[in-house]
Short mmCIF file of C-alpha atoms (C1' of nucleotides) in Angstrom, two decimals:
data_model
loop_
_atom_site.label_atom_id
_atom_site.label_comp_id
_atom_site.label_asym_id
_atom_site.label_seq_id
_atom_site.Cartn_x
_atom_site.Cartn_y
_atom_site.Cartn_z
CA UNK A 17 134.98 84.80 96.03
CA UNK A 18 133.76 88.30 96.73
CA UNK A 19 135.89 90.93 95.08
CA UNK A 20 135.44 93.57 97.74
CA UNK A 21 135.50 91.23 100.71
CA UNK A 22 137.83 92.49 103.42
CA UNK A 23 136.79 90.03 106.13
CA UNK A 24 139.47 88.49 108.29
CA UNK A 25 141.23 85.55 106.72
CA UNK A 26 142.04 82.44 108.70
CA UNK A 27 145.56 81.21 109.05
CA UNK A 28 144.63 78.15 107.01
CA UNK A 29 143.52 80.41 104.19
CA UNK A 30 146.75 82.42 104.34
CA UNK A 31 148.78 79.25 104.45
CA UNK A 32 147.00 77.82 101.41
CA UNK A 33 148.01 80.92 99.49
CA UNK A 34 151.54 80.65 100.87
CA UNK A 35 151.88 77.06 99.72
CA UNK A 36 150.67 77.94 96.23
CA UNK A 37 153.23 80.72 96.08
CA UNK A 38 155.90 78.26 97.18
CA UNK A 39 154.84 75.92 94.37
CA UNK A 40 155.22 78.81 91.95
CA UNK A 41 158.61 79.93 93.32
CA UNK A 42 159.95 76.41 93.07
CA UNK A 43 158.45 76.11 89.58
CA UNK A 44 156.94 72.78 90.49
CA UNK A 45 154.85 71.07 87.86
CA UNK A 46 151.92 68.71 88.47
CA UNK A 47 153.35 65.56 90.03
CA UNK A 48 156.28 67.42 91.53
CA UNK A 49 156.93 66.81 95.23
CA UNK A 50 156.64 69.46 97.92
CA UNK A 51 158.23 69.32 101.35
CA UNK A 52 156.56 67.08 103.90
CA UNK A 53 153.63 68.31 105.94
CA UNK A 54 155.89 68.59 108.99
CA UNK A 55 158.54 70.52 107.11
CA UNK A 56 155.98 72.87 105.60
CA UNK A 57 154.54 73.46 109.06
CA UNK A 58 158.00 74.34 110.35
CA UNK A 59 158.71 76.51 107.35
CA UNK A 60 155.58 78.57 107.92
CA UNK A 61 155.94 78.43 111.73
CA UNK A 62 152.58 76.76 112.41
CA UNK A 63 151.41 73.53 113.99
CA UNK A 64 151.04 70.45 111.81
CA UNK A 65 147.22 70.26 112.10
CA UNK A 66 146.97 73.88 110.96
CA UNK A 67 149.13 73.15 107.93
CA UNK A 68 147.02 70.08 107.29
CA UNK A 69 143.88 72.22 107.26
CA UNK A 70 145.48 74.45 104.65
CA UNK A 71 146.53 71.48 102.58
CA UNK A 72 143.02 70.06 102.76
CA UNK A 73 141.76 73.28 101.24
CA UNK A 74 144.22 72.94 98.41
CA UNK A 75 143.47 69.25 98.06
CA UNK A 76 139.79 70.07 97.56
CA UNK A 77 140.77 72.22 94.57
CA UNK A 78 143.05 69.57 93.15
CA UNK A 79 146.01 71.89 93.64
CA UNK A 80 147.87 69.39 95.82
CA UNK A 81 147.67 65.66 96.45
CA UNK A 82 148.52 64.13 99.83
CA UNK A 83 149.88 60.58 99.56
CA UNK A 84 149.88 58.63 102.81
CA UNK A 85 153.38 57.43 103.60
CA UNK A 86 154.84 59.19 100.61
CA UNK A 87 154.48 62.96 100.71
CA UNK A 88 152.73 66.00 99.31
CA UNK A 89 152.58 66.47 95.55
CA UNK A 90 151.44 69.17 93.18
CA UNK A 91 148.02 68.36 91.72
CA UNK A 92 146.81 68.61 88.14
CA UNK A 93 144.59 71.59 88.81
CA UNK A 94 147.38 73.92 89.92
CA UNK A 95 147.14 76.06 86.80
CA UNK A 96 143.40 75.86 86.29
CA UNK A 97 140.97 78.70 86.39
CA UNK A 98 137.66 76.81 86.37
CA UNK A 99 136.93 73.69 88.37
CA UNK A 100 134.13 71.17 88.75
CA UNK A 101 132.44 71.03 92.15
CA UNK A 102 132.70 67.39 93.25
CA UNK A 103 129.85 67.93 95.70
CA UNK A 104 127.48 69.32 93.11
CA UNK A 105 123.94 67.98 93.31
CA UNK A 106 122.68 65.59 90.67
CA UNK A 107 120.92 67.65 88.04
CA UNK A 108 117.38 66.77 87.05
CA UNK A 109 114.54 68.40 85.17
CA UNK A 110 115.13 71.93 84.05
CA UNK A 111 118.61 72.06 85.52
CA UNK A 112 119.59 69.11 83.35
CA UNK A 113 118.17 70.89 80.31
CA UNK A 114 120.19 73.96 81.33
CA UNK A 115 123.30 71.81 81.34
CA UNK A 116 122.64 70.46 77.89
CA UNK A 117 121.72 73.85 76.49
CA UNK A 118 124.87 75.31 77.99
CA UNK A 119 126.83 72.62 76.21
CA UNK A 120 124.96 73.32 72.99
CA UNK A 121 125.94 76.94 73.36
CA UNK A 122 129.59 76.32 74.09
CA UNK A 123 130.57 73.19 72.19
CA UNK A 124 129.66 74.04 68.57
CA UNK A 125 132.01 77.04 68.41
CA UNK A 126 134.60 74.88 70.12
CA UNK A 127 134.28 72.31 67.36
CA UNK A 128 134.58 75.09 64.78
CA UNK A 129 137.78 76.28 66.48
CA UNK A 130 139.15 72.77 66.51
CA UNK A 131 138.45 72.52 62.77
CA UNK A 132 140.17 75.83 62.21
CA UNK A 133 143.22 75.08 64.32
CA UNK A 134 143.53 71.44 63.27
CA UNK A 135 146.22 70.68 65.82
CA UNK A 136 147.76 67.29 64.97
CA UNK A 137 147.91 66.13 68.59
CA UNK A 138 144.35 67.28 69.21
CA UNK A 139 143.10 65.48 66.14
CA UNK A 140 145.02 62.34 67.07
CA UNK A 141 143.51 62.29 70.53
CA UNK A 142 140.03 62.83 69.06
CA UNK A 143 140.48 59.96 66.64
CA UNK A 144 141.74 57.79 69.46
CA UNK A 145 138.55 58.29 71.46
CA UNK A 146 136.55 57.38 68.38
CA UNK A 147 138.49 54.12 68.02
CA UNK A 148 137.91 53.33 71.66
CA UNK A 149 134.22 54.08 71.29
CA UNK A 150 133.99 51.80 68.27
CA UNK A 151 135.59 49.03 70.28
CA UNK A 152 133.16 49.56 73.15
CA UNK A 153 130.29 49.38 70.70
CA UNK A 154 131.59 46.18 69.15
CA UNK A 155 132.24 44.49 72.49
CA UNK A 156 129.11 45.87 74.16
CA UNK A 157 131.47 47.37 76.71
CA UNK A 158 129.54 49.54 79.12
CA UNK A 159 132.51 51.86 79.44
CA UNK A 160 131.20 53.58 76.32
CA UNK A 161 129.79 56.45 78.31
CA UNK A 162 133.21 57.20 79.77
CA UNK A 163 134.81 57.17 76.34
CA UNK A 164 132.09 59.54 75.15
CA UNK A 165 133.02 61.95 77.93
CA UNK A 166 136.61 61.73 76.79
CA UNK A 167 135.51 62.56 73.28
CA UNK A 168 133.94 65.82 74.36
CA UNK A 169 136.91 66.71 76.55
CA UNK A 170 139.31 65.97 73.72
CA UNK A 171 137.22 68.10 71.37
CA UNK A 172 137.44 71.03 73.77
CA UNK A 173 141.18 70.61 74.12
CA UNK A 174 141.54 70.44 70.35
CA UNK A 175 140.09 73.95 70.21
CA UNK A 176 143.42 75.18 71.55
CA UNK A 177 141.68 77.45 74.04
CA UNK A 178 142.63 76.47 77.56
CA UNK A 179 139.79 78.31 79.27
CA UNK A 180 137.15 76.71 77.08
CA UNK A 181 138.76 73.33 77.59
CA UNK A 182 138.55 73.76 81.35
CA UNK A 183 134.94 74.87 81.16
CA UNK A 184 133.85 71.86 79.12
CA UNK A 185 136.01 69.60 81.24
CA UNK A 186 134.34 70.90 84.38
CA UNK A 187 130.80 70.64 83.06
CA UNK A 188 131.27 67.20 81.57
CA UNK A 189 133.08 65.69 84.51
CA UNK A 190 131.05 67.06 87.39
CA UNK A 191 127.94 65.72 85.76
CA UNK A 192 129.42 62.45 84.60
CA UNK A 193 126.61 60.39 86.08
CA UNK A 194 124.03 62.52 84.38
CA UNK A 195 125.86 62.04 81.08
CA UNK A 196 125.79 58.32 81.70
CA UNK A 197 122.05 58.43 82.22
CA UNK A 198 121.65 60.62 79.14
CA UNK A 199 123.37 58.03 76.97
CA UNK A 200 121.10 55.37 78.42
CA UNK A 201 118.00 57.45 77.73
CA UNK A 202 119.24 58.22 74.24
CA UNK A 203 118.85 54.53 73.52
CA UNK A 204 120.78 54.50 70.28
CA UNK A 205 124.49 54.25 70.86
CA UNK A 206 125.27 53.63 67.21
CA UNK A 207 123.61 56.85 66.16
CA UNK A 208 125.41 58.70 68.90
CA UNK A 209 128.66 57.21 67.64
CA UNK A 210 127.83 58.19 64.05
CA UNK A 211 127.26 61.76 65.15
CA UNK A 212 130.63 61.83 66.88
CA UNK A 213 132.16 60.46 63.69
CA UNK A 214 130.61 63.23 61.69
CA UNK A 215 132.01 65.85 64.03
CA UNK A 216 135.51 64.40 63.86
CA UNK A 217 135.38 64.15 60.10
CA UNK A 218 134.52 67.82 59.91
CA UNK A 219 137.38 68.70 62.25
CA UNK A 220 139.85 66.59 60.28
CA UNK A 221 138.63 68.16 57.02
CA UNK A 222 139.11 71.61 58.50
CA UNK A 223 135.48 72.42 57.85
CA UNK A 224 134.54 74.79 60.67
CA UNK A 225 130.94 75.32 59.57
CA UNK A 226 130.30 71.60 59.28
CA UNK A 227 131.91 70.97 62.65
CA UNK A 228 129.74 73.67 64.23
CA UNK A 229 126.59 72.34 62.60
CA UNK A 230 127.29 68.70 63.38
CA UNK A 231 127.98 69.44 67.03
CA UNK A 232 124.95 71.68 67.34
CA UNK A 233 122.74 69.06 65.74
CA UNK A 234 124.19 66.29 67.89
CA UNK A 235 123.49 68.14 71.11
CA UNK A 236 120.07 69.27 69.88
CA UNK A 237 119.17 65.63 69.27
CA UNK A 238 120.26 64.82 72.82
CA UNK A 239 118.21 67.69 74.22
CA UNK A 240 115.15 66.58 72.27
CA UNK A 241 115.44 63.05 73.60
CA UNK A 242 115.78 64.22 77.18
CA UNK A 243 112.95 66.71 76.79
CA UNK A 244 110.66 64.02 75.47
CA UNK A 245 111.66 61.73 78.31
CA UNK A 246 111.19 64.47 80.92
CA UNK A 247 107.77 65.29 79.62
CA UNK A 248 106.96 61.62 79.70
CA UNK A 249 108.15 61.09 83.26
CA UNK A 250 106.20 64.06 84.59
CA UNK A 251 102.78 62.83 83.53
CA UNK B 1297 137.89 64.11 89.64
CA UNK B 1298 138.75 60.93 87.83
CA UNK B 1299 135.70 58.96 86.84
CA UNK B 1300 137.31 55.57 87.15
CA UNK B 1301 139.45 56.32 90.20
CA UNK B 1302 139.06 53.65 92.88
CA UNK B 1303 141.91 54.79 95.15
CA UNK B 1304 141.36 54.80 98.89
CA UNK B 1305 139.54 57.82 100.18
CA UNK B 1306 140.62 59.58 103.33
CA UNK B 1307 138.28 59.98 106.22
CA UNK B 1308 138.25 63.73 105.62
CA UNK B 1309 137.04 63.10 102.09
CA UNK B 1310 134.31 60.75 103.27
CA UNK B 1311 133.29 63.20 105.95
CA UNK B 1312 133.06 66.05 103.45
CA UNK B 1313 130.62 63.97 101.43
CA UNK B 1314 128.75 63.06 104.61
CA UNK B 1315 128.36 66.69 105.61
CA UNK B 1316 127.03 67.59 102.16
CA UNK B 1317 124.50 64.78 102.41
CA UNK B 1318 123.48 66.07 105.82
CA UNK B 1319 122.96 69.53 104.30
CA UNK B 1320 120.73 67.94 101.69
CA UNK B 1321 118.76 65.82 104.18
CA UNK B 1322 118.11 68.83 106.34
CA UNK B 1323 117.19 70.84 103.24
CA UNK B 1324 119.46 73.65 104.34
CA UNK B 1325 119.75 76.63 102.05
CA UNK B 1326 122.76 78.93 101.68
CA UNK B 1327 123.09 80.82 104.93
CA UNK B 1328 121.44 78.05 106.92
CA UNK B 1329 123.27 76.91 110.04
CA UNK B 1330 124.72 73.47 110.54
CA UNK B 1331 125.59 71.86 113.86
CA UNK B 1332 128.78 73.04 115.52
CA UNK B 1333 132.10 71.52 114.58
CA UNK B 1334 132.16 69.60 117.86
CA UNK B 1335 128.64 68.28 117.39
CA UNK B 1336 129.38 67.24 113.82
CA UNK B 1337 132.52 65.45 115.00
CA UNK B 1338 130.45 63.57 117.60
CA UNK B 1339 127.74 62.83 115.10
CA UNK B 1340 130.21 61.24 112.69
CA UNK B 1341 132.28 59.70 115.54
CA UNK B 1342 135.56 61.39 114.65
CA UNK B 1343 137.95 63.76 116.36
CA UNK B 1344 137.37 67.48 116.05
CA UNK B 1345 140.53 68.18 113.98
CA UNK B 1346 139.49 65.48 111.52
CA UNK B 1347 136.10 67.07 111.10
CA UNK B 1348 137.83 70.41 110.73
CA UNK B 1349 139.91 69.02 107.88
CA UNK B 1350 136.74 67.91 106.14
CA UNK B 1351 135.11 71.27 106.66
CA UNK B 1352 138.19 73.01 105.27
CA UNK B 1353 137.74 70.99 102.12
CA UNK B 1354 134.14 72.12 101.85
CA UNK B 1355 135.10 75.67 102.75
CA UNK B 1356 137.52 75.74 99.83
CA UNK B 1357 134.62 74.93 97.49
CA UNK B 1358 132.40 77.55 99.08
CA UNK B 1359 130.02 74.81 100.19
CA UNK B 1360 130.27 75.80 103.86
CA UNK B 1361 131.39 78.89 105.74
CA UNK B 1362 133.02 78.68 109.17
CA UNK B 1363 132.32 81.77 111.27
CA UNK B 1364 134.61 82.20 114.26
CA UNK B 1365 132.59 82.38 117.44
CA UNK B 1366 129.34 81.79 115.58
CA UNK B 1367 129.14 78.43 113.86
CA UNK B 1368 129.16 76.56 110.59
CA UNK B 1369 126.91 77.77 107.78
CA UNK B 1370 125.94 76.56 104.34
CA UNK B 1371 127.84 78.48 101.65
CA UNK B 1372 126.56 79.97 98.41
CA UNK B 1373 128.24 77.41 96.24
CA UNK B 1374 126.38 74.41 97.67
CA UNK B 1375 124.32 73.92 94.50
CA UNK B 1376 126.97 74.95 91.98
CA UNK B 1377 128.48 72.79 89.33
CA UNK B 1378 131.34 74.99 88.19
CA UNK B 1379 133.64 76.96 90.45
CA UNK B 1380 136.44 79.47 90.11
CA UNK B 1381 139.84 78.39 91.43
CA UNK B 1382 140.89 81.09 93.90
CA UNK B 1383 144.51 79.99 93.56
CA UNK B 1384 144.55 80.27 89.81
CA UNK B 1385 147.65 81.92 88.37
CA UNK B 1386 147.41 85.40 86.93
CA UNK B 1387 146.86 85.06 83.22
CA UNK B 1388 149.18 86.86 80.81
CA UNK B 1389 150.00 86.68 77.14
CA UNK B 1390 148.27 83.95 75.19
CA UNK B 1391 146.43 82.66 78.23
CA UNK B 1392 144.83 86.06 78.68
CA UNK B 1393 143.81 86.07 75.04
CA UNK B 1394 142.36 82.59 75.56
CA UNK B 1395 140.29 83.96 78.41
CA UNK B 1396 138.94 86.79 76.31
CA UNK B 1397 138.27 84.56 73.33
CA UNK B 1398 136.46 82.12 75.59
CA UNK B 1399 134.31 84.97 76.78
CA UNK B 1400 133.71 86.06 73.21
CA UNK B 1401 132.57 82.55 72.44
CA UNK B 1402 130.26 82.21 75.41
CA UNK B 1403 128.85 85.64 76.12
CA UNK B 1404 127.25 86.64 72.80
CA UNK B 1405 124.83 83.68 72.79
CA UNK B 1406 124.19 84.42 76.44
CA UNK B 1407 123.19 87.96 75.53
CA UNK B 1408 120.95 86.60 72.80
CA UNK B 1409 119.28 84.30 75.33
CA UNK B 1410 118.81 87.16 77.74
CA UNK B 1411 117.12 89.14 74.93
CA UNK B 1412 114.90 86.18 74.14
CA UNK B 1413 113.94 85.42 77.72
CA UNK B 1414 113.65 89.05 78.81
CA UNK B 1415 113.21 88.15 82.45
CA UNK B 1416 112.04 91.29 84.31
CA UNK B 1417 114.29 90.68 87.32
CA UNK B 1418 117.25 89.96 85.09
CA UNK B 1419 116.68 93.11 83.09
CA UNK B 1420 116.23 95.17 86.24
CA UNK B 1421 119.52 93.94 87.63
CA UNK B 1422 121.25 94.65 84.34
CA UNK B 1423 119.90 98.17 84.26
CA UNK B 1424 120.97 98.65 87.86
CA UNK B 1425 124.59 97.84 87.05
CA UNK B 1426 124.43 100.31 84.19
CA UNK B 1427 123.23 103.04 86.57
CA UNK B 1428 126.01 102.20 88.98
CA UNK B 1429 128.56 102.31 86.16
CA UNK B 1430 127.27 105.70 85.03
CA UNK B 1431 127.68 107.00 88.57
CA UNK B 1432 131.21 105.65 88.77
CA UNK B 1433 132.01 107.37 85.49
CA UNK B 1434 130.57 110.65 86.68
CA UNK B 1435 132.33 110.58 90.03
CA UNK B 1436 135.57 109.12 88.63
CA UNK B 1437 135.03 106.30 91.10
CA UNK B 1438 137.66 103.64 90.56
CA UNK B 1439 135.16 100.96 91.55
CA UNK B 1440 134.01 101.03 87.90
CA UNK B 1441 135.87 97.84 87.12
CA UNK B 1442 133.95 95.99 89.82
CA UNK B 1443 130.64 97.25 88.51
CA UNK B 1444 131.65 96.13 85.03
CA UNK B 1445 132.25 92.63 86.37
CA UNK B 1446 128.78 92.74 87.89
CA UNK B 1447 127.36 93.73 84.53
CA UNK B 1448 128.73 90.63 82.86
CA UNK B 1449 127.60 88.41 85.71
CA UNK B 1450 124.14 89.94 85.61
CA UNK B 1451 124.00 89.40 81.85
CA UNK B 1452 124.81 85.74 82.28
CA UNK B 1453 122.17 85.37 84.96
CA UNK B 1454 119.63 87.11 82.76
CA UNK B 1455 120.10 84.30 80.23
CA UNK B 1456 118.12 82.09 82.59
CA UNK B 1457 120.62 79.26 82.17
CA UNK B 1458 122.17 78.44 85.53
CA UNK B 1459 125.13 76.50 84.11
CA UNK B 1460 126.12 79.31 81.77
CA UNK B 1461 125.71 81.81 84.56
CA UNK B 1462 128.08 79.79 86.74
CA UNK B 1463 130.60 79.47 83.94
CA UNK B 1464 130.71 83.21 83.27
CA UNK B 1465 130.68 83.92 86.97
CA UNK B 1466 133.66 81.64 87.47
CA UNK B 1467 135.66 83.04 84.57
CA UNK B 1468 134.94 86.65 85.40
CA UNK B 1469 135.57 86.39 89.12
CA UNK B 1470 138.65 84.22 89.18
CA UNK B 1471 140.32 86.63 86.83
CA UNK B 1472 138.99 89.81 88.40
CA UNK B 1473 142.41 91.42 88.59
CA UNK B 1474 143.06 90.72 84.95
CA UNK B 1475 139.71 92.31 84.11
CA UNK B 1476 140.74 95.33 86.10
CA UNK B 1477 143.96 95.61 84.13
CA UNK B 1478 142.04 95.10 80.90
CA UNK B 1479 139.80 98.06 81.65
CA UNK B 1480 142.88 100.14 82.39
CA UNK B 1481 144.55 99.09 79.15
CA UNK B 1482 141.35 99.77 77.26
CA UNK B 1483 141.85 103.40 78.17
CA UNK B 1484 138.37 104.54 77.18
CA UNK B 1485 135.85 103.91 79.93
CA UNK B 1486 133.15 105.94 78.25
CA UNK B 1487 133.31 103.84 75.14
CA UNK B 1488 133.25 100.70 77.22
CA UNK B 1489 130.19 102.04 79.00
CA UNK B 1490 128.51 102.91 75.70
CA UNK B 1491 129.04 99.37 74.49
CA UNK B 1492 127.43 98.00 77.65
CA UNK B 1493 124.54 100.39 77.07
CA UNK B 1494 124.08 99.07 73.57
CA UNK B 1495 123.99 95.49 74.83
CA UNK B 1496 121.40 96.28 77.46
CA UNK B 1497 119.24 98.19 75.01
CA UNK B 1498 119.22 95.16 72.72
CA UNK B 1499 118.26 92.90 75.62
CA UNK B 1500 115.50 95.23 76.75
CA UNK B 1501 114.22 95.50 73.15
CA UNK B 1502 114.19 91.72 72.90
CA UNK B 1503 116.49 91.86 69.92
CA UNK B 1504 118.55 88.69 70.18
CA UNK B 1505 120.62 89.27 67.05
CA UNK B 1506 121.53 92.78 68.09
CA UNK B 1507 122.40 91.59 71.59
CA UNK B 1508 124.62 88.86 70.14
CA UNK B 1509 126.31 91.27 67.74
CA UNK B 1510 126.82 94.03 70.28
CA UNK B 1511 128.37 91.64 72.79
CA UNK B 1512 130.57 90.01 70.18
CA UNK B 1513 131.76 93.37 68.94
CA UNK B 1514 132.35 94.65 72.46
CA UNK B 1515 134.56 91.71 73.36
CA UNK B 1516 136.30 91.81 69.99
CA UNK B 1517 137.21 95.41 70.67
CA UNK B 1518 138.64 94.40 74.02
CA UNK B 1519 140.63 91.58 72.44
CA UNK B 1520 142.02 93.92 69.80
CA UNK B 1521 143.16 96.39 72.43
CA UNK B 1522 144.87 93.71 74.47
CA UNK B 1523 146.42 92.15 71.39
CA UNK B 1524 147.87 95.49 70.32
CA UNK B 1525 149.16 96.11 73.82
CA UNK B 1526 150.68 92.62 74.06
CA UNK B 1527 152.40 93.01 70.74
CA UNK B 1528 153.64 96.37 71.88
CA UNK B 1529 155.02 95.10 75.16
CA UNK B 1530 156.87 92.23 73.58
CA UNK B 1531 159.06 94.31 71.28
"C1'" DA C 1303 115.39 102.78 123.95
"C1'" DT C 1304 120.23 102.43 123.56
"C1'" DC C 1305 124.73 101.34 124.90
"C1'" DA C 1306 128.19 98.91 127.44
"C1'" DC C 1307 129.78 94.96 129.67
"C1'" DC C 1308 129.96 90.16 130.74
"C1'" DT C 1309 129.33 85.34 130.00
"C1'" DA C 1310 128.69 81.33 127.41
"C1'" DG C 1311 129.22 79.18 123.21
"C1'" DT C 1312 131.88 78.31 119.25
"C1'" DG C 1313 135.63 78.45 115.97
"C1'" DA C 1314 141.00 78.59 115.76
"C1'" DT C 1315 145.32 76.91 116.88
"C1'" DC C 1316 148.50 74.41 119.45
"C1'" DT C 1317 151.07 70.21 121.69
"C1'" DA C 1318 151.87 65.51 121.79
"C1'" DA C 1319 151.00 60.91 120.89
"C1'" DT C 1320 149.68 56.87 118.26
"C1'" DC C 1321 148.28 54.57 114.08
"C1'" DA C 1322 148.60 53.43 109.03
"C1'" DA C 1323 150.72 53.44 104.37
"C1'" DT C 1324 154.73 53.84 101.48
"C1'" DT C 1325 159.49 53.66 100.36
"C1'" DC C 1326 163.99 52.16 100.81
"C1'" DC C 1327 167.59 49.18 102.22
"C1'" DA C 1328 169.66 44.97 103.65
"C1'" DC C 1329 169.88 40.17 103.66
"C1'" DG C 1330 169.09 35.65 101.98
"C1'" DC C 1331 168.28 32.47 98.36
"C1'" DC C 1332 168.59 30.80 93.73
"C1'" DG D 1163 174.57 38.74 90.19
"C1'" DG D 1164 169.76 39.31 90.40
"C1'" DC D 1165 165.43 38.96 92.57
"C1'" DG D 1166 162.36 38.63 96.35
"C1'" DT D 1167 161.14 39.34 101.07
"C1'" DG D 1168 161.09 41.45 105.42
"C1'" DG D 1169 161.97 45.12 108.43
"C1'" DA D 1170 163.00 49.85 109.55
"C1'" DA D 1171 162.48 54.58 108.59
"C1'" DT D 1172 159.78 58.14 106.74
"C1'" DT D 1173 155.58 60.35 106.08
"C1'" DG D 1174 150.66 61.08 106.08
"C1'" DA D 1175 146.31 60.22 109.12
"C1'" DT D 1176 143.89 60.52 113.22
"C1'" DT D 1177 143.23 61.12 118.03
"C1'" DA D 1178 143.06 63.45 122.66
"C1'" DG D 1179 143.29 67.43 125.19
"C1'" DA D 1180 144.28 72.10 126.16
"C1'" DT D 1181 144.28 77.06 125.45
"C1'" DC D 1182 143.26 81.18 122.83
"C1'" DA D 1183 140.20 84.37 120.10
"C1'" DC D 1184 135.79 85.90 118.36
"C1'" DT D 1185 130.75 86.32 118.36
"C1'" DA D 1186 126.13 86.44 120.04
"C1'" DG D 1187 122.93 87.10 123.44
"C1'" DG D 1188 121.46 88.71 127.79
"C1'" DT D 1189 121.46 91.95 131.51
"C1'" DG D 1190 122.06 96.23 133.75
"C1'" DA D 1191 122.79 101.12 133.66
"C1'" DT D 1192 121.89 105.57 131.70
#
DNA sequence: ATCACCTAGTGATCTAATCAATTCCACGCC
DNA sequence: GGCGTGGAATTGATTAGATCACTAGGTGAT
């Protein structure tokens, strides 16, 4: 996205924009159904493969979903500003540290906001992920790493700031495998869980400073573990 | 991107992944040329329109660029984790405040990092945007808002953290028009410029606290202006 | 050396057909 | 009457083939 770019746009690009505008005019929400590919092609006076190219663009952004045999639907990302790149390379070394340090920069103030706002739904969702994590711990369920991702996403949503929520969502999801590996390297799931508990308690108590500190400390611990491991693996 | 999603993938989706892997195998950098669409289709044993659909997906992410009459090239976003959604809705009201508050959360620590790191190239680029902004001010060049965007992007890059740089880049670019309107509503370009100057001076001086404070104050000022304007326009 | 023109290569779009998945409806059985 | 199954219709997915539009490189003329 180049602000001053005046290069010629393809028809597929124009059509993608046109479809998004149609979604907006029809006030369709995520999950809502659009016209069929063939009807959209007729509507915009183009061939079906051309409309398909446009829809593939939108599909890549999660703005639409094409269901074989069913139709075209509005995707969850239609209102989003920031997206994860599903083709992002696996982060290692310094890039992985960058990721964690970025999270350590962004997530503590998010936790403080969540403690300040104390939205009942946000808090409920947070507590829910904690319950799920506890169950995974008890049952030695390897889905724990997924539940941990959900915890961080829920925390960001509990901040009440949609842009920050999208940012954390994007970072956490696009590097889900890395997060999985990080939990493995951490080696102490119970301690990780306890740190999440401490963060939630601070949010529930409305203690913004404690929430900030707990989150910062939690992510610092993670960074330290990964740093030590990286140094180890490079000898 | 749903971590646990096991639904059937389309061929276009598989091909998109295949092309990205090819880019990686061939160690192509942004700007590097891939095989032609027809050759790629042959290589992956699919029809040309199917390969085109896959490439449209990748084009939407900025991972490839299709140049009419020339060929297929690797795009700038090939290594990125976080992307702006070019079809994002224009933010207004509370969503716009969310955007600004997100920036106020993320950018002050970024400025502090930039002051700590004090990378010569980063600082040079920052100073460059300041010179450009000064020129725009002097000549009453309306491109000032673009240069201001560049300032914030350069600041994020000067932090040395690639993930944070991508996040700021995404936020700032996807909502470029809103930023333009914000500068207009601000009404005092010279003051805005002076605040940017103060931030850069702090970075150059290696004063992390001052950089943090100056950035925080700058964005708080912007938020206050927009808040007052929003309250005004809703009566 | 530079500019203009032409050709070949390559992306862009179209037409038309067939294949594959989903949904809906009708019929039969319990 | 309700439920289950099968088939038809609808809709997305992919293919094959053709034509159009743009770019890059090479050659010839000035």
